[in-house]
Short mmCIF file of C-alpha atoms in Angstrom, two decimals:
data_model
loop_
_atom_site.label_atom_id
_atom_site.label_comp_id
_atom_site.label_asym_id
_atom_site.label_seq_id
_atom_site.Cartn_x
_atom_site.Cartn_y
_atom_site.Cartn_z
CA UNK A 87 0.00 0.00 0.00
CA UNK A 88 1.03 3.62 -0.52
CA UNK A 89 -0.27 7.17 -0.59
CA UNK A 90 -0.21 10.04 -3.06
CA UNK A 91 0.05 13.65 -1.89
CA UNK A 92 -0.52 16.57 -4.29
CA UNK A 93 0.53 20.08 -3.25
CA UNK A 94 -1.59 22.85 -4.75
CA UNK A 95 0.49 25.99 -4.06
CA UNK A 96 -2.11 28.75 -4.30
CA UNK A 97 -4.01 30.84 -1.73
CA UNK A 98 -6.23 33.89 -2.15
CA UNK A 99 -4.62 35.56 0.85
CA UNK A 100 -1.88 34.75 3.35
CA UNK A 101 -2.91 33.72 6.85
CA UNK A 102 -0.72 35.50 9.40
CA UNK A 103 0.60 32.28 10.98
CA UNK A 104 1.22 30.15 7.88
CA UNK A 105 4.69 29.18 6.64
CA UNK A 106 3.64 26.54 4.10
CA UNK A 107 4.69 27.01 0.48
CA UNK A 108 2.09 28.95 -1.51
CA UNK A 109 1.58 31.92 -3.79
CA UNK A 110 -1.26 34.43 -3.69
CA UNK A 111 -0.92 34.90 -7.46
CA UNK A 112 -3.19 32.54 -9.41
CA UNK A 113 -1.69 33.62 -12.72
CA UNK A 114 -0.16 30.24 -13.58
CA UNK A 115 -2.88 27.96 -12.26
CA UNK A 116 -3.50 26.20 -15.58
CA UNK A 117 0.24 25.74 -16.12
CA UNK A 118 0.56 24.29 -12.61
CA UNK A 119 -2.18 21.74 -13.26
CA UNK A 120 -0.41 20.70 -16.47
CA UNK A 121 2.94 20.43 -14.65
CA UNK A 122 1.43 18.32 -11.87
CA UNK A 123 -0.06 15.99 -14.48
CA UNK A 124 3.35 15.78 -16.14
CA UNK A 125 5.04 14.93 -12.83
CA UNK A 126 2.44 12.23 -12.11
CA UNK A 127 3.37 10.58 -15.41
CA UNK A 128 7.10 10.97 -14.83
CA UNK A 129 7.00 9.66 -11.24
CA UNK A 130 4.72 6.68 -11.82
CA UNK A 131 7.49 4.18 -11.00
CA UNK A 132 8.43 5.73 -7.65
CA UNK A 133 6.08 3.60 -5.57
CA UNK A 134 7.16 0.34 -7.24
CA UNK A 135 3.63 -0.51 -8.40
CA UNK A 136 2.16 -0.33 -4.90
CA UNK A 137 -1.58 0.32 -4.90
CA UNK A 138 -2.77 3.67 -3.61
CA UNK A 139 -4.78 3.48 -0.42
CA UNK A 140 -5.14 7.26 -0.23
CA UNK A 141 -4.89 10.42 -2.31
CA UNK A 142 -4.55 13.76 -0.52
CA UNK A 143 -4.77 17.24 -2.05
CA UNK A 144 -3.03 19.70 0.30
CA UNK A 145 -1.65 23.16 0.05
CA UNK A 146 -2.04 25.97 -0.27
CA UNK A 147 -5.72 25.82 -1.07
CA UNK A 148 -6.70 22.90 -3.33
CA UNK A 149 -10.31 24.11 -3.40
CA UNK A 150 -9.14 26.93 -5.68
CA UNK A 151 -9.01 24.29 -8.44
CA UNK A 152 -12.24 23.79 -10.33
CA UNK A 153 -13.86 20.34 -10.43
CA UNK A 154 -12.83 20.20 -14.11
CA UNK A 155 -9.17 20.82 -13.21
CA UNK A 156 -9.37 18.22 -10.47
CA UNK A 157 -10.87 15.85 -13.02
CA UNK A 158 -7.85 16.31 -15.28
CA UNK A 159 -5.54 15.40 -12.40
CA UNK A 160 -7.65 12.38 -11.46
CA UNK A 161 -7.51 11.17 -15.05
CA UNK A 162 -3.71 11.25 -14.88
CA UNK A 163 -3.70 9.45 -11.52
CA UNK A 164 -5.98 6.74 -12.90
CA UNK A 165 -3.80 6.32 -15.97
CA UNK A 166 -0.60 5.75 -13.99
CA UNK A 167 -1.58 4.30 -10.58
CA UNK A 168 -3.92 1.65 -9.23
CA UNK A 169 -6.21 2.64 -6.39
CA UNK A 170 -7.62 0.12 -3.94
CA UNK A 171 -11.43 -0.09 -3.91
CA UNK A 172 -12.82 2.61 -1.65
CA UNK A 173 -9.53 4.52 -1.49
CA UNK A 174 -9.67 7.63 0.68
CA UNK A 175 -9.50 10.78 -1.48
CA UNK A 176 -9.21 13.99 0.57
CA UNK A 177 -9.38 17.60 -0.60
CA UNK A 178 -8.36 20.46 1.67
CA UNK A 179 -10.79 23.35 1.31
CA UNK A 180 -11.47 26.81 2.65
CA UNK A 181 -15.02 27.50 3.85
CA UNK A 182 -15.50 30.39 1.42
CA UNK A 183 -14.85 28.09 -1.56
CA UNK A 184 -17.49 25.52 -0.63
CA UNK A 185 -20.52 26.91 -2.43
CA UNK A 186 -23.40 24.59 -3.22
CA UNK A 187 -22.39 24.54 -6.90
CA UNK A 188 -18.76 23.75 -6.11
CA UNK A 189 -19.75 20.92 -3.77
CA UNK A 190 -22.07 19.50 -6.43
CA UNK A 191 -19.16 19.56 -8.86
CA UNK A 192 -16.92 17.78 -6.37
CA UNK A 193 -19.48 15.00 -6.07
CA UNK A 194 -18.75 14.20 -9.72
CA UNK A 195 -15.06 13.63 -8.91
CA UNK A 196 -13.46 10.83 -6.84
CA UNK A 197 -13.16 13.18 -3.81
CA UNK A 198 -14.90 11.43 -0.90
CA UNK A 199 -13.50 13.32 2.08
CA UNK A 200 -13.08 17.04 2.81
CA UNK A 201 -10.60 18.71 5.14
CA UNK A 202 -12.03 22.15 5.88
CA UNK A 203 -9.89 24.93 7.36
CA UNK A 204 -12.36 26.30 9.90
CA UNK A 205 -9.73 27.31 12.53
CA UNK A 206 -12.36 28.94 14.77
CA UNK A 207 -16.05 29.77 15.02
CA UNK A 208 -15.15 33.20 16.46
CA UNK A 209 -14.93 36.29 14.26
CA UNK A 210 -12.37 37.77 16.67
CA UNK A 211 -10.08 34.76 16.24
CA UNK A 212 -10.55 34.67 12.47
CA UNK A 213 -9.67 38.35 12.08
CA UNK A 214 -6.54 37.87 14.21
CA UNK A 215 -5.48 34.93 12.02
CA UNK A 216 -6.31 36.88 8.83
CA UNK A 217 -8.66 34.20 7.53
CA UNK A 218 -10.82 34.94 4.50
CA UNK A 219 -14.06 33.62 6.02
CA UNK A 220 -16.11 34.66 9.04
CA UNK A 221 -17.81 32.62 11.75
CA UNK A 222 -21.12 32.44 9.90
CA UNK A 223 -19.41 31.14 6.76
CA UNK A 224 -17.52 28.57 8.83
CA UNK A 225 -20.70 26.94 10.06
CA UNK A 226 -22.60 27.41 6.80
CA UNK A 227 -19.86 25.67 4.80
CA UNK A 228 -20.02 22.64 7.07
CA UNK A 229 -23.79 22.48 6.79
CA UNK A 230 -23.53 22.68 2.98
CA UNK A 231 -20.84 19.98 2.86
CA UNK A 232 -22.91 17.62 4.97
CA UNK A 233 -26.03 18.37 2.93
CA UNK A 234 -24.07 17.62 -0.26
CA UNK A 235 -23.31 14.13 1.04
CA UNK A 236 -19.76 14.56 2.35
CA UNK A 237 -20.19 12.57 5.54
CA UNK A 238 -16.46 11.90 5.80
CA UNK A 239 -14.94 15.24 6.63
CA UNK A 240 -12.52 16.77 9.05
CA UNK A 241 -12.00 20.31 10.25
CA UNK A 242 -8.93 22.18 11.46
CA UNK A 243 -9.17 24.17 14.68
CA UNK A 244 -6.47 26.35 16.28
CA UNK A 245 -6.05 26.93 20.00
CA UNK A 246 -3.66 29.09 22.01
CA UNK A 247 -4.25 32.31 20.06
CA UNK A 248 -4.21 35.46 22.22
CA UNK A 249 -7.82 36.09 21.19
CA UNK A 250 -9.00 32.58 22.10
CA UNK A 251 -10.28 32.45 25.66
CA UNK A 252 -10.87 29.11 27.35
CA UNK A 253 -14.61 29.76 27.03
CA UNK A 254 -14.32 30.41 23.29
CA UNK A 255 -12.16 27.32 22.83
CA UNK A 256 -14.75 25.20 24.60
CA UNK A 257 -17.44 26.79 22.42
CA UNK A 258 -15.47 25.87 19.28
CA UNK A 259 -15.28 22.24 20.38
CA UNK A 260 -18.96 22.17 21.33
CA UNK A 261 -19.93 23.63 17.95
CA UNK A 262 -17.99 20.93 16.10
CA UNK A 263 -19.62 18.22 18.20
CA UNK A 264 -23.09 19.68 17.68
CA UNK A 265 -22.56 19.64 13.91
CA UNK A 266 -21.62 15.96 14.02
CA UNK A 267 -18.10 16.41 12.65
CA UNK A 268 -16.45 12.93 12.80
CA UNK A 269 -12.79 14.04 12.74
CA UNK A 270 -10.91 17.06 14.10
CA UNK A 271 -7.32 18.19 13.62
CA UNK A 272 -6.44 20.69 16.36
CA UNK A 273 -3.18 22.63 16.51
CA UNK A 274 -1.61 25.05 18.94
CA UNK A 275 -0.88 28.38 17.30
CA UNK A 276 2.88 28.52 16.78
CA UNK A 277 5.05 31.41 15.67
CA UNK A 278 6.96 30.43 12.54
CA UNK A 279 9.88 32.48 11.18
CA UNK A 280 9.20 34.91 8.35
CA UNK A 281 5.44 35.02 8.92
CA UNK A 282 3.24 38.05 9.50
CA UNK A 283 2.55 36.80 13.02
CA UNK A 284 6.26 36.67 13.83
CA UNK A 285 6.64 40.25 12.58
CA UNK A 286 3.64 41.42 14.60
CA UNK A 287 5.04 39.94 17.79
CA UNK A 288 8.52 41.34 17.12
CA UNK A 289 7.13 44.84 16.58
CA UNK A 290 4.72 44.70 19.52
CA UNK A 291 1.56 44.58 17.40
CA UNK A 292 0.60 41.21 18.88
CA UNK A 293 1.45 39.55 22.21
CA UNK A 294 3.70 36.48 22.34
CA UNK A 295 2.09 33.07 22.62
CA UNK A 296 1.27 31.87 26.14
CA UNK A 297 2.47 28.27 26.62
CA UNK A 298 0.37 27.84 29.74
CA UNK A 299 -2.73 28.89 27.84
CA UNK A 300 -1.94 26.42 25.06
CA UNK A 301 -1.36 23.60 27.57
CA UNK A 302 -4.61 24.40 29.35
CA UNK A 303 -6.61 24.47 26.14
CA UNK A 304 -5.00 21.24 24.96
CA UNK A 305 -6.18 19.62 28.21
CA UNK A 306 -9.71 20.97 27.60
CA UNK A 307 -9.60 19.56 24.08
CA UNK A 308 -8.55 16.07 25.15
CA UNK A 309 -11.06 15.90 27.99
CA UNK A 310 -13.98 17.08 25.86
CA UNK A 311 -13.33 14.93 22.81
CA UNK A 312 -12.39 11.75 24.63
CA UNK A 313 -15.46 12.30 26.80
CA UNK A 314 -17.53 12.47 23.60
CA UNK A 315 -16.18 9.10 22.41
CA UNK A 316 -13.43 10.31 20.08
CA UNK A 317 -10.15 8.45 19.76
CA UNK A 318 -7.10 10.64 20.38
CA UNK A 319 -5.14 8.68 17.82
CA UNK A 320 -2.40 11.25 17.14
CA UNK A 321 -1.31 14.27 19.16
CA UNK A 322 -3.24 16.72 17.00
CA UNK A 323 -5.94 14.39 15.65
CA UNK A 324 -9.19 13.06 17.06
CA UNK A 325 -11.74 10.84 15.35
CA UNK A 326 -14.81 8.72 15.80
CA UNK A 327 -13.70 5.06 15.73
CA UNK A 328 -14.76 4.68 12.08
CA UNK A 329 -13.34 8.02 10.89
CA UNK A 330 -9.55 7.76 11.33
CA UNK A 331 -7.71 9.40 8.42
CA UNK A 332 -6.16 6.70 6.23
CA UNK A 333 -3.61 8.99 4.58
CA UNK A 334 -2.25 10.55 7.76
CA UNK A 335 -2.36 7.28 9.71
CA UNK A 336 -0.24 5.64 7.04
CA UNK A 337 2.19 8.57 7.09
CA UNK A 338 2.70 8.23 10.85
CA UNK A 339 3.17 4.47 10.49
CA UNK A 340 5.87 4.75 7.83
CA UNK A 341 3.90 3.72 4.73
CA UNK A 342 5.56 4.99 1.51
CA UNK A 343 4.04 7.95 -0.29
CA UNK A 344 4.73 10.06 -3.36
CA UNK A 345 4.51 13.84 -3.18
CA UNK A 346 3.72 15.77 -6.37
CA UNK A 347 3.83 19.54 -6.79
CA UNK A 348 6.11 22.34 -5.55
CA UNK A 349 7.61 21.64 -2.09
CA UNK A 350 5.94 18.21 -1.93
CA UNK A 351 7.79 15.52 0.03
CA UNK A 352 8.09 11.83 -0.84
CA UNK A 353 9.18 8.73 1.10
CA UNK A 354 9.90 5.28 -0.31
CA UNK A 355 11.03 3.48 2.84
CA UNK A 356 14.73 4.12 2.27
CA UNK A 357 14.95 7.82 1.44
CA UNK A 358 13.11 11.12 1.52
CA UNK A 359 12.77 13.58 -1.33
CA UNK A 360 11.44 17.12 -1.45
CA UNK A 361 10.57 19.07 -4.55
CA UNK A 362 11.83 22.58 -5.18
CA UNK A 363 9.77 25.08 -3.15
CA UNK A 364 9.43 27.66 -5.91
CA UNK A 365 6.54 27.73 -8.36
CA UNK A 366 8.45 29.25 -11.27
CA UNK A 367 11.37 26.84 -10.89
CA UNK A 368 9.00 23.90 -10.54
CA UNK A 369 7.18 24.82 -13.76
CA UNK A 370 10.44 25.38 -15.61
CA UNK A 371 12.01 22.13 -14.46
CA UNK A 372 8.92 20.07 -15.29
CA UNK A 373 8.95 21.59 -18.77
CA UNK A 374 12.53 20.32 -19.22
CA UNK A 375 11.77 16.73 -18.17
CA UNK A 376 11.22 14.02 -20.76
CA UNK A 377 8.34 11.95 -19.33
CA UNK A 378 9.32 8.98 -21.50
CA UNK A 379 12.76 8.62 -19.91
CA UNK A 380 13.15 7.19 -16.40
CA UNK A 381 14.39 9.68 -13.80
CA UNK A 382 18.08 9.88 -13.09
CA UNK A 383 17.83 10.56 -9.36
CA UNK A 384 21.40 11.74 -8.87
CA UNK A 385 21.12 14.26 -11.70
CA UNK A 386 17.52 15.42 -11.51
CA UNK A 387 17.20 19.07 -10.41
CA UNK A 388 13.49 18.92 -9.54
CA UNK A 389 14.06 17.59 -6.04
CA UNK A 390 16.65 16.92 -3.36
CA UNK A 391 17.10 13.48 -1.82
CA UNK A 392 18.30 12.17 1.53
CA UNK A 393 19.06 8.49 2.14
CA UNK A 394 18.04 7.57 5.68
CA UNK A 395 20.59 5.89 7.93
CA UNK A 396 19.51 3.26 10.50
CA UNK A 397 19.75 5.96 13.17
CA UNK A 398 17.59 8.32 11.08
CA UNK A 399 14.97 5.59 10.80
CA UNK A 400 15.06 4.94 14.53
CA UNK A 401 14.64 8.62 15.37
CA UNK A 402 11.78 9.05 12.91
CA UNK A 403 10.00 5.93 14.18
CA UNK A 404 10.24 7.13 17.77
CA UNK A 405 9.05 10.63 16.85
CA UNK A 406 6.05 9.50 14.81
CA UNK A 407 5.24 6.45 16.93
CA UNK A 408 5.04 8.33 20.20
CA UNK A 409 2.65 10.84 18.63
CA UNK A 410 0.10 8.08 17.97
CA UNK A 411 -2.11 5.77 19.97
CA UNK A 412 -0.14 2.84 18.53
CA UNK A 413 3.03 4.00 20.26
CA UNK A 414 6.50 2.51 19.86
CA UNK A 415 7.02 -1.24 19.71
CA UNK A 416 10.58 -2.18 20.75
CA UNK A 417 10.54 -5.40 18.72
CA UNK A 418 10.36 -3.25 15.58
CA UNK A 419 13.83 -1.88 16.43
CA UNK A 420 17.29 -3.28 15.85
CA UNK A 421 18.86 -4.87 18.96
CA UNK A 422 21.16 -1.86 19.41
CA UNK A 423 18.34 0.66 19.10
CA UNK A 424 16.04 -1.44 21.26
CA UNK A 425 18.60 -1.43 24.08
CA UNK A 426 18.97 2.34 23.83
CA UNK A 427 15.21 2.88 23.81
CA UNK A 428 14.49 0.61 26.78
CA UNK A 429 17.29 2.19 28.81
CA UNK A 430 16.07 5.75 28.28
CA UNK A 431 12.31 5.14 28.38
CA UNK A 432 12.22 4.24 32.07
CA UNK A 433 12.60 7.84 33.27
CA UNK A 434 9.35 8.75 31.52
CA UNK A 435 7.56 5.70 32.88
CA UNK A 436 8.63 6.73 36.38
CA UNK A 437 7.21 10.22 35.77
CA UNK A 438 3.94 8.67 34.49
CA UNK A 439 4.41 10.30 31.10
CA UNK A 440 4.62 6.96 29.28
CA UNK A 441 2.95 3.64 29.97
CA UNK A 442 3.44 0.18 28.50
CA UNK A 443 0.34 -1.43 26.99
CA UNK A 444 0.89 -4.96 25.71
CA UNK A 445 3.89 -4.62 23.35
CA UNK A 446 3.77 -0.84 22.91
CA UNK A 447 4.96 2.18 24.84
CA UNK A 448 2.46 5.02 24.57
CA UNK A 449 2.16 8.49 26.03
CA UNK A 450 -0.20 9.07 28.92
CA UNK A 451 -2.60 12.00 28.78
CA UNK A 452 -0.14 14.15 30.74
CA UNK A 453 2.69 13.08 28.44
CA UNK A 454 0.96 13.98 25.20
CA UNK A 455 1.56 17.73 25.44
CA UNK A 456 5.29 16.97 25.94
CA UNK A 457 5.50 14.51 23.03
CA UNK A 458 8.17 16.24 20.96
CA UNK A 459 10.44 16.86 23.95
CA UNK A 460 10.13 13.27 25.16
CA UNK A 461 10.88 11.92 21.69
CA UNK A 462 13.94 14.18 21.40
CA UNK A 463 15.30 12.78 24.67
CA UNK A 464 15.00 9.27 23.21
CA UNK A 465 16.85 10.13 20.00
CA UNK A 466 20.32 8.84 19.24
#
């Protein structure tokens, strides 16, 4: 099994906190679709004929593509890859793009799951984040998506913003539950370099993030969603038992995937690759590639490549494993790495941050907010 990720590098406006690769110019949208189709053809051998269990359109804002443009990309995917029956096909979307007509058009494509960037149901929060939609549009888009038949959907919510009180955060969670949303991805607002938010904090236009507030709101999140029957299956992700994300679950469990589009990352089990994070260079380099010839990895300028050492693989497994409800299984490690892991894990068991369940070591509720720091202490 494998996954396919497609990066659509366009946004109508820049959110103040975002450091993903995108452009607010839509001038070369048609050329980008053609280049992505060309890369799909050229990269068809990367996954060694593994069947696709998931396809994920991320960005950027994939919902800026029309259903017709998505159909062109799906035609290329179908021509070069095999999908398992019922494969999960996710499209990230902004609420303001999800009109009734657009949703009807999506129903005529293979898209069967939506990931909607709600972020908050508060106008105050949304203005602070510089989102294009308001609170009314946030709820209305979800109601339209459900009415259009998209029962499998997830929403993004952000906590820890200076404008997000504990009461508002609880109201956001309650609103999602009342709407019957089966999956939530919830992230603490972080300050990334070279973003508008970083500049605002540096110049005193916005206050710095409050780690205690973020920790408190994370605790509220876990308590409310687990109390409502959701599985906390990854640090930032919660789902009804039948609604776990296939694509992201496979990513965290080390399943190979191909990334197509500017800045997209790929993983084949032995190495990682990342495409050039520049739209103009991506378009130019795809235009130079002969899709008939197999790629010469050491010479190809479209992407960079890193071969993973055994230690790299250990560190990545610990990092991703600890973030999930499946945890880390020592028997999956080499004898040397297993000895290191078991020696260093005990301190976190003693602090009740990690517990052993059957053959896995998993984070306790109190350990989940410290996941990255705990994993770093277990690295080699």
